[in-house]
PDB file of C-alpha atoms and ligand atoms in Angstrom:
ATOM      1  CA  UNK A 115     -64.895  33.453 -65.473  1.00 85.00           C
ATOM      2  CA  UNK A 116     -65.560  32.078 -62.090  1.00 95.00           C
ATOM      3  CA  UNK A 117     -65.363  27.876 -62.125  1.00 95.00           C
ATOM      4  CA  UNK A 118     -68.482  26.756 -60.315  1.00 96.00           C
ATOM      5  CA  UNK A 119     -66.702  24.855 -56.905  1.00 97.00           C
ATOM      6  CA  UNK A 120     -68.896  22.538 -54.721  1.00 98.00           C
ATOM      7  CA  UNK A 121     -67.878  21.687 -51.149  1.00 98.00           C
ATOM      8  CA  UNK A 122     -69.204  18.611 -48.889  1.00 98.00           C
ATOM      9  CA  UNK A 123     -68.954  19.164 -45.472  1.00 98.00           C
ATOM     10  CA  UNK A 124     -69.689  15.942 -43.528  1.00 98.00           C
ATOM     11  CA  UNK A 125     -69.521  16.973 -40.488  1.00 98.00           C
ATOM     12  CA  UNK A 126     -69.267  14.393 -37.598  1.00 98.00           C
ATOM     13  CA  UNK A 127     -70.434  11.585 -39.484  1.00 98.00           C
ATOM     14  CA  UNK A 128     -69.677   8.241 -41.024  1.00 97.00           C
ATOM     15  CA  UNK A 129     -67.562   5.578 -40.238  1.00 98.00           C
ATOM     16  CA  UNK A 130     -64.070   3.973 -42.375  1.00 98.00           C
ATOM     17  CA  UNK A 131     -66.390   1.967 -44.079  1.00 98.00           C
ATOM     18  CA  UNK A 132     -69.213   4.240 -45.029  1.00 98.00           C
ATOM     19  CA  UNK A 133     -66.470   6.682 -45.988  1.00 98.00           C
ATOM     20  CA  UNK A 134     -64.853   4.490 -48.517  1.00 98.00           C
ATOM     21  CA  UNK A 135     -68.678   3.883 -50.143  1.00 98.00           C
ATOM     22  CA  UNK A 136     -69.099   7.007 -50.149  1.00 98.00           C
ATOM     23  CA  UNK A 137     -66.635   7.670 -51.697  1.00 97.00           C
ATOM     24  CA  UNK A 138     -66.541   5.537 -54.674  1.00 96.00           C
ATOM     25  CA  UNK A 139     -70.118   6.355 -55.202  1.00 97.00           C
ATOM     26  CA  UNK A 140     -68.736  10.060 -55.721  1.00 96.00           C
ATOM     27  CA  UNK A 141     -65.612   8.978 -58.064  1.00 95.00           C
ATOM     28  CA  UNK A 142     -67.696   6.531 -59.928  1.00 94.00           C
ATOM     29  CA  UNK A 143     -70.332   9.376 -61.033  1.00 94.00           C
ATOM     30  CA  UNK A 144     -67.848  12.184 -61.128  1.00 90.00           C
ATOM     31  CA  UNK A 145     -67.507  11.348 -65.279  1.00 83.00           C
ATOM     32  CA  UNK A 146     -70.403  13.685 -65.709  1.00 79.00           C
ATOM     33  CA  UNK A 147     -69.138  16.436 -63.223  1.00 80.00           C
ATOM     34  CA  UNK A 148     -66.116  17.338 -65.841  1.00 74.00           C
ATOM     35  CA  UNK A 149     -67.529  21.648 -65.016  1.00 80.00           C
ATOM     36  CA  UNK A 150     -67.708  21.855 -61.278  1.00 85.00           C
ATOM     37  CA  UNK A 151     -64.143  21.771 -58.752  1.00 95.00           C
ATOM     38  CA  UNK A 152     -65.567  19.427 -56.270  1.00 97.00           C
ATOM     39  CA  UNK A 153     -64.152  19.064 -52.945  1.00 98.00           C
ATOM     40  CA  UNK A 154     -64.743  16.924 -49.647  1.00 98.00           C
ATOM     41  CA  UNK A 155     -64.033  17.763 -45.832  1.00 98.00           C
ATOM     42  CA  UNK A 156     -64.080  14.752 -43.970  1.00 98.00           C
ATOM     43  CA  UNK A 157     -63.938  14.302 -40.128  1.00 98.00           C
ATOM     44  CA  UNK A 158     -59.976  14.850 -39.566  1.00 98.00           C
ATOM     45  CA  UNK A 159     -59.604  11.149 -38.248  1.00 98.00           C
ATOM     46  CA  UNK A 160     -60.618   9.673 -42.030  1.00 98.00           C
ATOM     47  CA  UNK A 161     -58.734  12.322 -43.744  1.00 98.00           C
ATOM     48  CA  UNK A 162     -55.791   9.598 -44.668  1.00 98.00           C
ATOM     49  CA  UNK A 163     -57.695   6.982 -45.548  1.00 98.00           C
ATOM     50  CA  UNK A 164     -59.462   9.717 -48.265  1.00 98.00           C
ATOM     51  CA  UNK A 165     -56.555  10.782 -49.429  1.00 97.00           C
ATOM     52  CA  UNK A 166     -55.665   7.074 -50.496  1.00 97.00           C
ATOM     53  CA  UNK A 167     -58.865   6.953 -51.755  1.00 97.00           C
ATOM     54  CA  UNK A 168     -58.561   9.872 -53.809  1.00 96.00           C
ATOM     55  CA  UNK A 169     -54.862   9.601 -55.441  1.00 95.00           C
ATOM     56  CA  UNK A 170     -55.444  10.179 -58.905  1.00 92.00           C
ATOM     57  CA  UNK A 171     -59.273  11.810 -59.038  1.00 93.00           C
ATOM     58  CA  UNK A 172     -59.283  15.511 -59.259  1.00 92.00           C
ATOM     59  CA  UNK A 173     -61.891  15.803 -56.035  1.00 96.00           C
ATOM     60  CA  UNK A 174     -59.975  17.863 -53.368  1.00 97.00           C
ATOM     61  CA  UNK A 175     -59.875  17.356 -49.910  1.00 98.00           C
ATOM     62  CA  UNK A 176     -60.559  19.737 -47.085  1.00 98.00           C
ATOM     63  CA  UNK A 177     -60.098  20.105 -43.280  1.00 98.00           C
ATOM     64  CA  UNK A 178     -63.645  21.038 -41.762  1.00 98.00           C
ATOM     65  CA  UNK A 179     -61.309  23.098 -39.221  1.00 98.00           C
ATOM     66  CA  UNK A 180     -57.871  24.618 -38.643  1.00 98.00           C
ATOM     67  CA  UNK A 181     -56.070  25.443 -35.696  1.00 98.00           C
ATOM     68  CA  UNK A 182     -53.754  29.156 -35.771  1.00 98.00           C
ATOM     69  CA  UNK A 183     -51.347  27.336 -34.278  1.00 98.00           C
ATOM     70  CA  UNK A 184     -48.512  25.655 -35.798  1.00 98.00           C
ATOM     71  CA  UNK A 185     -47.578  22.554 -33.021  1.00 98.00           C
ATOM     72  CA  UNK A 186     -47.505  21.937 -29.207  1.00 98.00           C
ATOM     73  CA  UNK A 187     -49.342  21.948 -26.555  1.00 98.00           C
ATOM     74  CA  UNK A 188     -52.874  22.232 -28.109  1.00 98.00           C
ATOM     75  CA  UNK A 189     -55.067  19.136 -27.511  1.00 98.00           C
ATOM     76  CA  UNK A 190     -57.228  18.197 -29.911  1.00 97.00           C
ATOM     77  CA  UNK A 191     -56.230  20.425 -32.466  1.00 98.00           C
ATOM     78  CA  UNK A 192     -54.998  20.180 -36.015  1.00 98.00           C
ATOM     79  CA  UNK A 193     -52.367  21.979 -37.850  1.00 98.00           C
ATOM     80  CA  UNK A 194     -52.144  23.851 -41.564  1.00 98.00           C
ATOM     81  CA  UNK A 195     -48.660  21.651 -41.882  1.00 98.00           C
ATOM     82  CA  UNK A 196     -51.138  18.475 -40.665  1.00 98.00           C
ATOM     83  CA  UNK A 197     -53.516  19.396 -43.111  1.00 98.00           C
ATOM     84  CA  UNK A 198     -51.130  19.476 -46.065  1.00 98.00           C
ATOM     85  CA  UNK A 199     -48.810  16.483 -44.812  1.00 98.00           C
ATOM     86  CA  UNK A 200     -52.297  14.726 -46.054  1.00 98.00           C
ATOM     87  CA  UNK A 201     -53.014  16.538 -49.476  1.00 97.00           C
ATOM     88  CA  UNK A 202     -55.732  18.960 -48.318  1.00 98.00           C
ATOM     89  CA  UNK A 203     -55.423  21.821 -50.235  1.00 98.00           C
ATOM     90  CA  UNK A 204     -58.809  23.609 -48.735  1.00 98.00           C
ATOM     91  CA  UNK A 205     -60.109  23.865 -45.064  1.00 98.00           C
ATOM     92  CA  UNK A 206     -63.190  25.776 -43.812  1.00 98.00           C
ATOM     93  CA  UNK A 207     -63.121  28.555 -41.436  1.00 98.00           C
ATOM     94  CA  UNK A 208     -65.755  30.022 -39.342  1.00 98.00           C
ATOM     95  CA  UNK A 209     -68.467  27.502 -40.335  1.00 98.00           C
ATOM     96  CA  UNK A 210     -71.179  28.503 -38.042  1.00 97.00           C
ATOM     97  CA  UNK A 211     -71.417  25.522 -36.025  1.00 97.00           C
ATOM     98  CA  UNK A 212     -67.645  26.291 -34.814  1.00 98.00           C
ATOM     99  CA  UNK A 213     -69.061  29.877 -34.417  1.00 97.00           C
ATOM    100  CA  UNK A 214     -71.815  29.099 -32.122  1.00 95.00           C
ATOM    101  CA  UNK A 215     -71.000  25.467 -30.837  1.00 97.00           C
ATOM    102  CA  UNK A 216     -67.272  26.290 -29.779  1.00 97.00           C
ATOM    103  CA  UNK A 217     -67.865  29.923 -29.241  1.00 97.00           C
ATOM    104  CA  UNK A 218     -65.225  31.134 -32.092  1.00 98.00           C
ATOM    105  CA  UNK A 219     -66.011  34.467 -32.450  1.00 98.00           C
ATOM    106  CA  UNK A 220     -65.124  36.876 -35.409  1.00 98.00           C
ATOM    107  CA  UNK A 221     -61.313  37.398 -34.438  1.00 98.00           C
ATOM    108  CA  UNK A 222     -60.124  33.813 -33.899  1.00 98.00           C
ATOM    109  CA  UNK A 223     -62.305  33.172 -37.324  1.00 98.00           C
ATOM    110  CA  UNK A 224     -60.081  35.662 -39.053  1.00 98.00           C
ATOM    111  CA  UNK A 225     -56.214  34.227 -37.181  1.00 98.00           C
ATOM    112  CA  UNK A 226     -57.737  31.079 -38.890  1.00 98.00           C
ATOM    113  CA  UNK A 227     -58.478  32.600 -42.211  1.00 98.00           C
ATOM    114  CA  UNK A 228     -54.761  34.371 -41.732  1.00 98.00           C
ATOM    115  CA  UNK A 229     -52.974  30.962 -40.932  1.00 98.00           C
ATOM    116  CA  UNK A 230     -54.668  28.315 -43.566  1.00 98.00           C
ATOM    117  CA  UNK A 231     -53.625  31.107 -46.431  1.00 98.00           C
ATOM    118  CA  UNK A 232     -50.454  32.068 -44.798  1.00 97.00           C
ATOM    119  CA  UNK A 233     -50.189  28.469 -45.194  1.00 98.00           C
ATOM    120  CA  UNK A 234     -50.759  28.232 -48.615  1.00 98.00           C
ATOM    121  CA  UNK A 235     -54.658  26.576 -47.801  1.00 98.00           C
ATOM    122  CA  UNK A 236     -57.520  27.813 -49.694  1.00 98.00           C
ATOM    123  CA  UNK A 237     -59.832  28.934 -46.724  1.00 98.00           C
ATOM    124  CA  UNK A 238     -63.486  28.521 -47.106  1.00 98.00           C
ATOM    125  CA  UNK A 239     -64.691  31.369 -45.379  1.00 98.00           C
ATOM    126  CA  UNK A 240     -68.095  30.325 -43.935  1.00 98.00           C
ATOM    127  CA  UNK A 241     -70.148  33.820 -43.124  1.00 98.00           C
ATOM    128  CA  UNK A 242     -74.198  34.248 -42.389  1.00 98.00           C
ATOM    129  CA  UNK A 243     -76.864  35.376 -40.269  1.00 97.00           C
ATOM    130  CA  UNK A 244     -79.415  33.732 -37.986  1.00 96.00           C
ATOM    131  CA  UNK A 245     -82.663  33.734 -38.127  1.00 94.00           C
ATOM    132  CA  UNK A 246     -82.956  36.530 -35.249  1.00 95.00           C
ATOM    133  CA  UNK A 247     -80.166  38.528 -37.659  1.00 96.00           C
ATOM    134  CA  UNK A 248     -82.364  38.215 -40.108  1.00 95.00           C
ATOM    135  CA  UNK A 249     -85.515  39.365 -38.999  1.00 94.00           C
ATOM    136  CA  UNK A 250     -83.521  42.238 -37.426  1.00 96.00           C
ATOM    137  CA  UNK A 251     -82.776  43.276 -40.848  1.00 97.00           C
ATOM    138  CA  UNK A 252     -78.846  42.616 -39.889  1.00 98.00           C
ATOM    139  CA  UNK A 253     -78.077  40.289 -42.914  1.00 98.00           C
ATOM    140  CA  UNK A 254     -76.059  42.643 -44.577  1.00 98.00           C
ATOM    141  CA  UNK A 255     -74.441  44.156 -41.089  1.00 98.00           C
ATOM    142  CA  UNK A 256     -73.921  40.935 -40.033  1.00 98.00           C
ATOM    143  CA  UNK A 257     -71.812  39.508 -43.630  1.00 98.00           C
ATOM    144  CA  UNK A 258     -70.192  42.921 -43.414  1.00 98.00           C
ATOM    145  CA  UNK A 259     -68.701  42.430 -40.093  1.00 98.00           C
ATOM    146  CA  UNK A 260     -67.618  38.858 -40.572  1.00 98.00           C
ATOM    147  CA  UNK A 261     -65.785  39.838 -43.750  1.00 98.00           C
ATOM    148  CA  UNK A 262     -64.244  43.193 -42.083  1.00 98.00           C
ATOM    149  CA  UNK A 263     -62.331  40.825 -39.743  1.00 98.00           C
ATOM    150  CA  UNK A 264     -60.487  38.923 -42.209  1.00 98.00           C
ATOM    151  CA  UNK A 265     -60.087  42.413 -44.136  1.00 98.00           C
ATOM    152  CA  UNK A 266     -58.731  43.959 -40.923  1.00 98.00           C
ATOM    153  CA  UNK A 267     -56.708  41.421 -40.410  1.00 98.00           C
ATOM    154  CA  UNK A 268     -55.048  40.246 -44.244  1.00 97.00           C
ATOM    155  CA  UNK A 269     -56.821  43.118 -46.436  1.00 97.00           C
ATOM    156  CA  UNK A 270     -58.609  42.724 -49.029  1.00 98.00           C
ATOM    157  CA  UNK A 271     -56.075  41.011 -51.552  1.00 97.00           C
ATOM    158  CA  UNK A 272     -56.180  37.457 -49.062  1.00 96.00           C
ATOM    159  CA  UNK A 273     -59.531  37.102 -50.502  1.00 97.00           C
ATOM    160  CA  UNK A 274     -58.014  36.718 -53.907  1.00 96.00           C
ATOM    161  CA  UNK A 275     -57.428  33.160 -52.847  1.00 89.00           C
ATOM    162  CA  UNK A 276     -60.179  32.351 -50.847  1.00 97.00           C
ATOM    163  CA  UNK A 277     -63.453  31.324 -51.013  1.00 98.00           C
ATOM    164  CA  UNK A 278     -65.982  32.609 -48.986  1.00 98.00           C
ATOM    165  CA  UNK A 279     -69.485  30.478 -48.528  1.00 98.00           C
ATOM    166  CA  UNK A 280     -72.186  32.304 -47.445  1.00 98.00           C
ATOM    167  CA  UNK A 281     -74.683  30.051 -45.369  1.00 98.00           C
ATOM    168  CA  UNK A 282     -77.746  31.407 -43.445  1.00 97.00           C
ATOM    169  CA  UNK A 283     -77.352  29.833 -39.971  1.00 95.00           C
ATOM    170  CA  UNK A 284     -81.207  29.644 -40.147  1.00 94.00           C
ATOM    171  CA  UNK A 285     -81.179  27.429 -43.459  1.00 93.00           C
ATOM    172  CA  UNK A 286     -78.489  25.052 -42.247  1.00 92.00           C
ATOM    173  CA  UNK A 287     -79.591  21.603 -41.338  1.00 87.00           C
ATOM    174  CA  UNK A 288     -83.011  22.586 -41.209  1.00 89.00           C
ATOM    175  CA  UNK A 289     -84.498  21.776 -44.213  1.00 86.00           C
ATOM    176  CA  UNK A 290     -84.905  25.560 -44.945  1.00 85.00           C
ATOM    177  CA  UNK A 291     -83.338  27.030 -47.969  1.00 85.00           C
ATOM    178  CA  UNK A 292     -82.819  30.688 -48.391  1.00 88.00           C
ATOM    179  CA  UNK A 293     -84.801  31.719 -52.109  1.00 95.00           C
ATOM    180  CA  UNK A 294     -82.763  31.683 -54.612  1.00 96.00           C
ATOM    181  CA  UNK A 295     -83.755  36.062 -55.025  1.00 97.00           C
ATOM    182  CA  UNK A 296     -82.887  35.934 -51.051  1.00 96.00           C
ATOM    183  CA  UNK A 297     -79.298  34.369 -51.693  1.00 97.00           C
ATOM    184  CA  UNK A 298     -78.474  36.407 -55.033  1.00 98.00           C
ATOM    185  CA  UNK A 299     -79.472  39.413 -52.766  1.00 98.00           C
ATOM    186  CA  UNK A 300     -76.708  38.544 -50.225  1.00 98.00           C
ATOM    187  CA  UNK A 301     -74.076  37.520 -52.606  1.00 98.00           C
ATOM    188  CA  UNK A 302     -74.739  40.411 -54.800  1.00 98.00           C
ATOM    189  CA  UNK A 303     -73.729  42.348 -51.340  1.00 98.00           C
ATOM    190  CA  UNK A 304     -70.575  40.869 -50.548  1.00 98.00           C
ATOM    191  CA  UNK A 305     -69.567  41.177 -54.023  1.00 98.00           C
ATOM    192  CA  UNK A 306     -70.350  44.674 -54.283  1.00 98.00           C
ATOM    193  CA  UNK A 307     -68.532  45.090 -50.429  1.00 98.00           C
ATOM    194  CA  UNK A 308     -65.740  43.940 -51.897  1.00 98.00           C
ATOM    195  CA  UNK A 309     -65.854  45.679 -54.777  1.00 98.00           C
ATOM    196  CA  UNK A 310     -65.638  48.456 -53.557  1.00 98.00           C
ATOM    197  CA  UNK A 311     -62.159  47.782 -51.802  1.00 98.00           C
ATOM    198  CA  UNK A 312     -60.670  45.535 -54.879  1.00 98.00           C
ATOM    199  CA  UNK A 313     -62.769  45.582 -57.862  1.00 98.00           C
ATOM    200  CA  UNK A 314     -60.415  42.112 -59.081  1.00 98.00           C
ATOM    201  CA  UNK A 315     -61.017  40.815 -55.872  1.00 98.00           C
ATOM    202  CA  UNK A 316     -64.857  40.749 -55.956  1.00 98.00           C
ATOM    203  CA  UNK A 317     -64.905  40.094 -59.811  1.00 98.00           C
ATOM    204  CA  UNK A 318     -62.841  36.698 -59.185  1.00 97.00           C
ATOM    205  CA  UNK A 319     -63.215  35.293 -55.765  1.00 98.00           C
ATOM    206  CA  UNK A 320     -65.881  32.690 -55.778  1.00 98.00           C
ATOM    207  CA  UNK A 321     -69.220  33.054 -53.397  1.00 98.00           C
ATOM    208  CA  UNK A 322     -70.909  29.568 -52.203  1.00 98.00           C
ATOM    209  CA  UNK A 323     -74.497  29.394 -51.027  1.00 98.00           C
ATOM    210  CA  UNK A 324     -75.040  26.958 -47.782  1.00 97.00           C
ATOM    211  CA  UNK A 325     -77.926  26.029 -46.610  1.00 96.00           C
ATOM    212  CA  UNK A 326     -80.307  22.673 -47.340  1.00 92.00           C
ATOM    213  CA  UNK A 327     -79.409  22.123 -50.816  1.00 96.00           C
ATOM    214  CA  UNK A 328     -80.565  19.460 -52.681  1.00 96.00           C
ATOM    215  CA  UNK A 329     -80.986  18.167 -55.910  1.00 95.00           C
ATOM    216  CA  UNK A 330     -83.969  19.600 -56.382  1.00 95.00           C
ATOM    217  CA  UNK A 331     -82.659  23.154 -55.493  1.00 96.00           C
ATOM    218  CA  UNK A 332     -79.153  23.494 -56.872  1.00 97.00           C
ATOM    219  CA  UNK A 333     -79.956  24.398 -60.492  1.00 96.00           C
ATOM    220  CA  UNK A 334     -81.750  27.365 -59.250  1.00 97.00           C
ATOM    221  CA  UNK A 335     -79.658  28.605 -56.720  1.00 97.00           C
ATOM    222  CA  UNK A 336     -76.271  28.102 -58.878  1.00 97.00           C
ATOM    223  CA  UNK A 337     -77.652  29.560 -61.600  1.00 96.00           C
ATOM    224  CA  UNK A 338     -77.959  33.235 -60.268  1.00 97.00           C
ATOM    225  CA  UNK A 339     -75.220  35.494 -61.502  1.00 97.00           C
ATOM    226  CA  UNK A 340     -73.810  35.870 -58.171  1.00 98.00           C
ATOM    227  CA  UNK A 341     -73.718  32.542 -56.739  1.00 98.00           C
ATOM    228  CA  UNK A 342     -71.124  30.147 -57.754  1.00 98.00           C
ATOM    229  CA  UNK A 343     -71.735  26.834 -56.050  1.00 98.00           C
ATOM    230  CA  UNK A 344     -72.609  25.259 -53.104  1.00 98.00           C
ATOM    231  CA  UNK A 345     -70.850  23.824 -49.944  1.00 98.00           C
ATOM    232  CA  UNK A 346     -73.095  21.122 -49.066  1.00 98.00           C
ATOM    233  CA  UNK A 347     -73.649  19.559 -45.106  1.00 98.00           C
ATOM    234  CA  UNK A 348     -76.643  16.517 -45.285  1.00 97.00           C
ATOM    235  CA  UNK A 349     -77.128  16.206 -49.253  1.00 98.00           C
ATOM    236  CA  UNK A 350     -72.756  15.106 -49.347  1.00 98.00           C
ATOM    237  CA  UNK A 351     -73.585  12.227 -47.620  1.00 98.00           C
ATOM    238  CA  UNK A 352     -75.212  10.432 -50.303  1.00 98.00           C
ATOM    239  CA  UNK A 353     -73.324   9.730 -53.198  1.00 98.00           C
ATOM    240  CA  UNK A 354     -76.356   9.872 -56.035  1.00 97.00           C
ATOM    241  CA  UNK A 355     -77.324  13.312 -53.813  1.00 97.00           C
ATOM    242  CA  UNK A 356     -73.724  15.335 -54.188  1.00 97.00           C
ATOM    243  CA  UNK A 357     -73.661  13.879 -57.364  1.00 97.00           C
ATOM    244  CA  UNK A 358     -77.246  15.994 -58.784  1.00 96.00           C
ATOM    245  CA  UNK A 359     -75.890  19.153 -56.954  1.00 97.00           C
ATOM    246  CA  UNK A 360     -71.965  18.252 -58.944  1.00 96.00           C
ATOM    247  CA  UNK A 361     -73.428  18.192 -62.034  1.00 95.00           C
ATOM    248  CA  UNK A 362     -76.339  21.453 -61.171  1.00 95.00           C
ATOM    249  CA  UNK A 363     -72.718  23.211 -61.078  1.00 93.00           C
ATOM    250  CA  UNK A 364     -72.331  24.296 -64.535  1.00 79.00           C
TER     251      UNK A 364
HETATM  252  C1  PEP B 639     -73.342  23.107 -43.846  1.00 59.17           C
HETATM  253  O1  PEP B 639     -73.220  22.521 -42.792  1.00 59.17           O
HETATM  254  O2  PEP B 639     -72.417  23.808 -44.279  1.00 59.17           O
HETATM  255  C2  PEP B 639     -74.601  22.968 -44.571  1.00 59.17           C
HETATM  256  C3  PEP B 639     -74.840  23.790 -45.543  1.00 59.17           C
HETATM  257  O3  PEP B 639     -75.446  21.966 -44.141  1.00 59.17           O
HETATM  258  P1  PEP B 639     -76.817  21.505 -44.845  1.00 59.17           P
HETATM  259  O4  PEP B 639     -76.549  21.392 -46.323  1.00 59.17           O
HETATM  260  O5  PEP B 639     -77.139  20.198 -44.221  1.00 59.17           O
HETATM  261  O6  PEP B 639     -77.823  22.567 -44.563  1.00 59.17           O
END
């Protein structure tokens, strides 16, 4: 049995105060969430102060990034061993505004992967298409090849411990969701991928749909077979928002 997990990703936004509302908006509510893991990837600079926030509440926290390597001369960049000195215990990978943004390409997507598990992280693997992909009729060839890098790289048992959040480029941000029969198609898919390599593997490793949910849309979407929560960008900024999508986790 696969417990439904949602993410909020929050980008580049907010500020110490708006953080710390935010926050207790989420802990206050999470009474009702007692089904979902629920997790939160701040910007790195506000990471401390949500740890303090969050001693005590069984809400993870996440990195929104990771860098593959371990100290020195690497401006700007954060560390696994950074990461944990602050009581992350996720980070996402690959989310496809690093992808496109700050051109990180399949490879470097995978050393990250390799590192944050290596590490003892739980990568969020963030894999999908863009609209061009799509209408190509490259969804699946597209998935396939973001997932064969990590594979290449780890095999297929690293994905034992991972979670992997598929997210349509074209539905991020936009307002756009994907169907909830187009997003069971996909995750179906990668299941089945993996299946075939590790038949464990694809039964337990959890598969998160991205992608302009909302309230009004996460009951639907979490509630196909293959889809087992959400990691949410704009709808985790609101407190009462990420709440409805929480508790849509069952
Ligand atoms: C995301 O950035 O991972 C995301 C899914 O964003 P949004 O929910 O705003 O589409």
């Amino acid at each position: 049995m696969r417990k439904p997990f949602v993410a909020g990703n929050w980008k580049m936004n907010g500020s110490r105060d708006s953080v710390r509302t935010l926050l207790d908006g989420i802990k206050a509510g999470m009474a009702d969430v007692s089904v979902a893991e629920v997790a939160v990837c701040p910007p790195a600079i506000y990471i401390a102060d949500v740890q303090q926030q969050l001693e005590g509440s069984a809400i993870g926290c996440g990195g929104q990034d990771v860098s593959t390597q371990a100290s020195g001369a690497f401006t700007g960049e954060i560390s696994t061993a950074m990461l944990q000195d602050f009581a992350c215990r996720y980070t996402l990978v690959g989310h496809s505004e690093r992808r496109t943004l700050h051109g990180e390409d399949d490879a470097l997507v995978a050393r990250k992967f390799s590192v944050a598990s290596a590490a003892g992280l739980i990568p969020i693997l963030c894999i999908g298409e863009t609209l061009q992909e799509r209408e190509a009729n490259e969804t699946e060839s597209v998935v396939s090849r973001q997932l064969d890098a990590v594979i290449e790289l780890d095999g297929i048992e690293a994905l034992a411990d991972c979670i992997i959040a598929y997210e349509p480029v074209w539905a991020i941000g936009t307002g756009k969701t994907a169907s909830s029969a187009q997003a069971q198609e996909v995750h179906a898919f990668i299941r089945q991928k993996l299946a075939e390599l590790n038949a464990d593997v694809a039964e337990g490793v959890r598969i998160l749909y991205g992608g302009s949910v909302k309230g009004s849309n996460a009951e639907e979407l979490f509630g196909q077979t293959d889809i087992d929560g959400g990691l949410i960008g704009g709808a985790s900024l609101m407190a009462d928002d990420f709440l409805a999508i929480c508790r849509a986790a069952r």
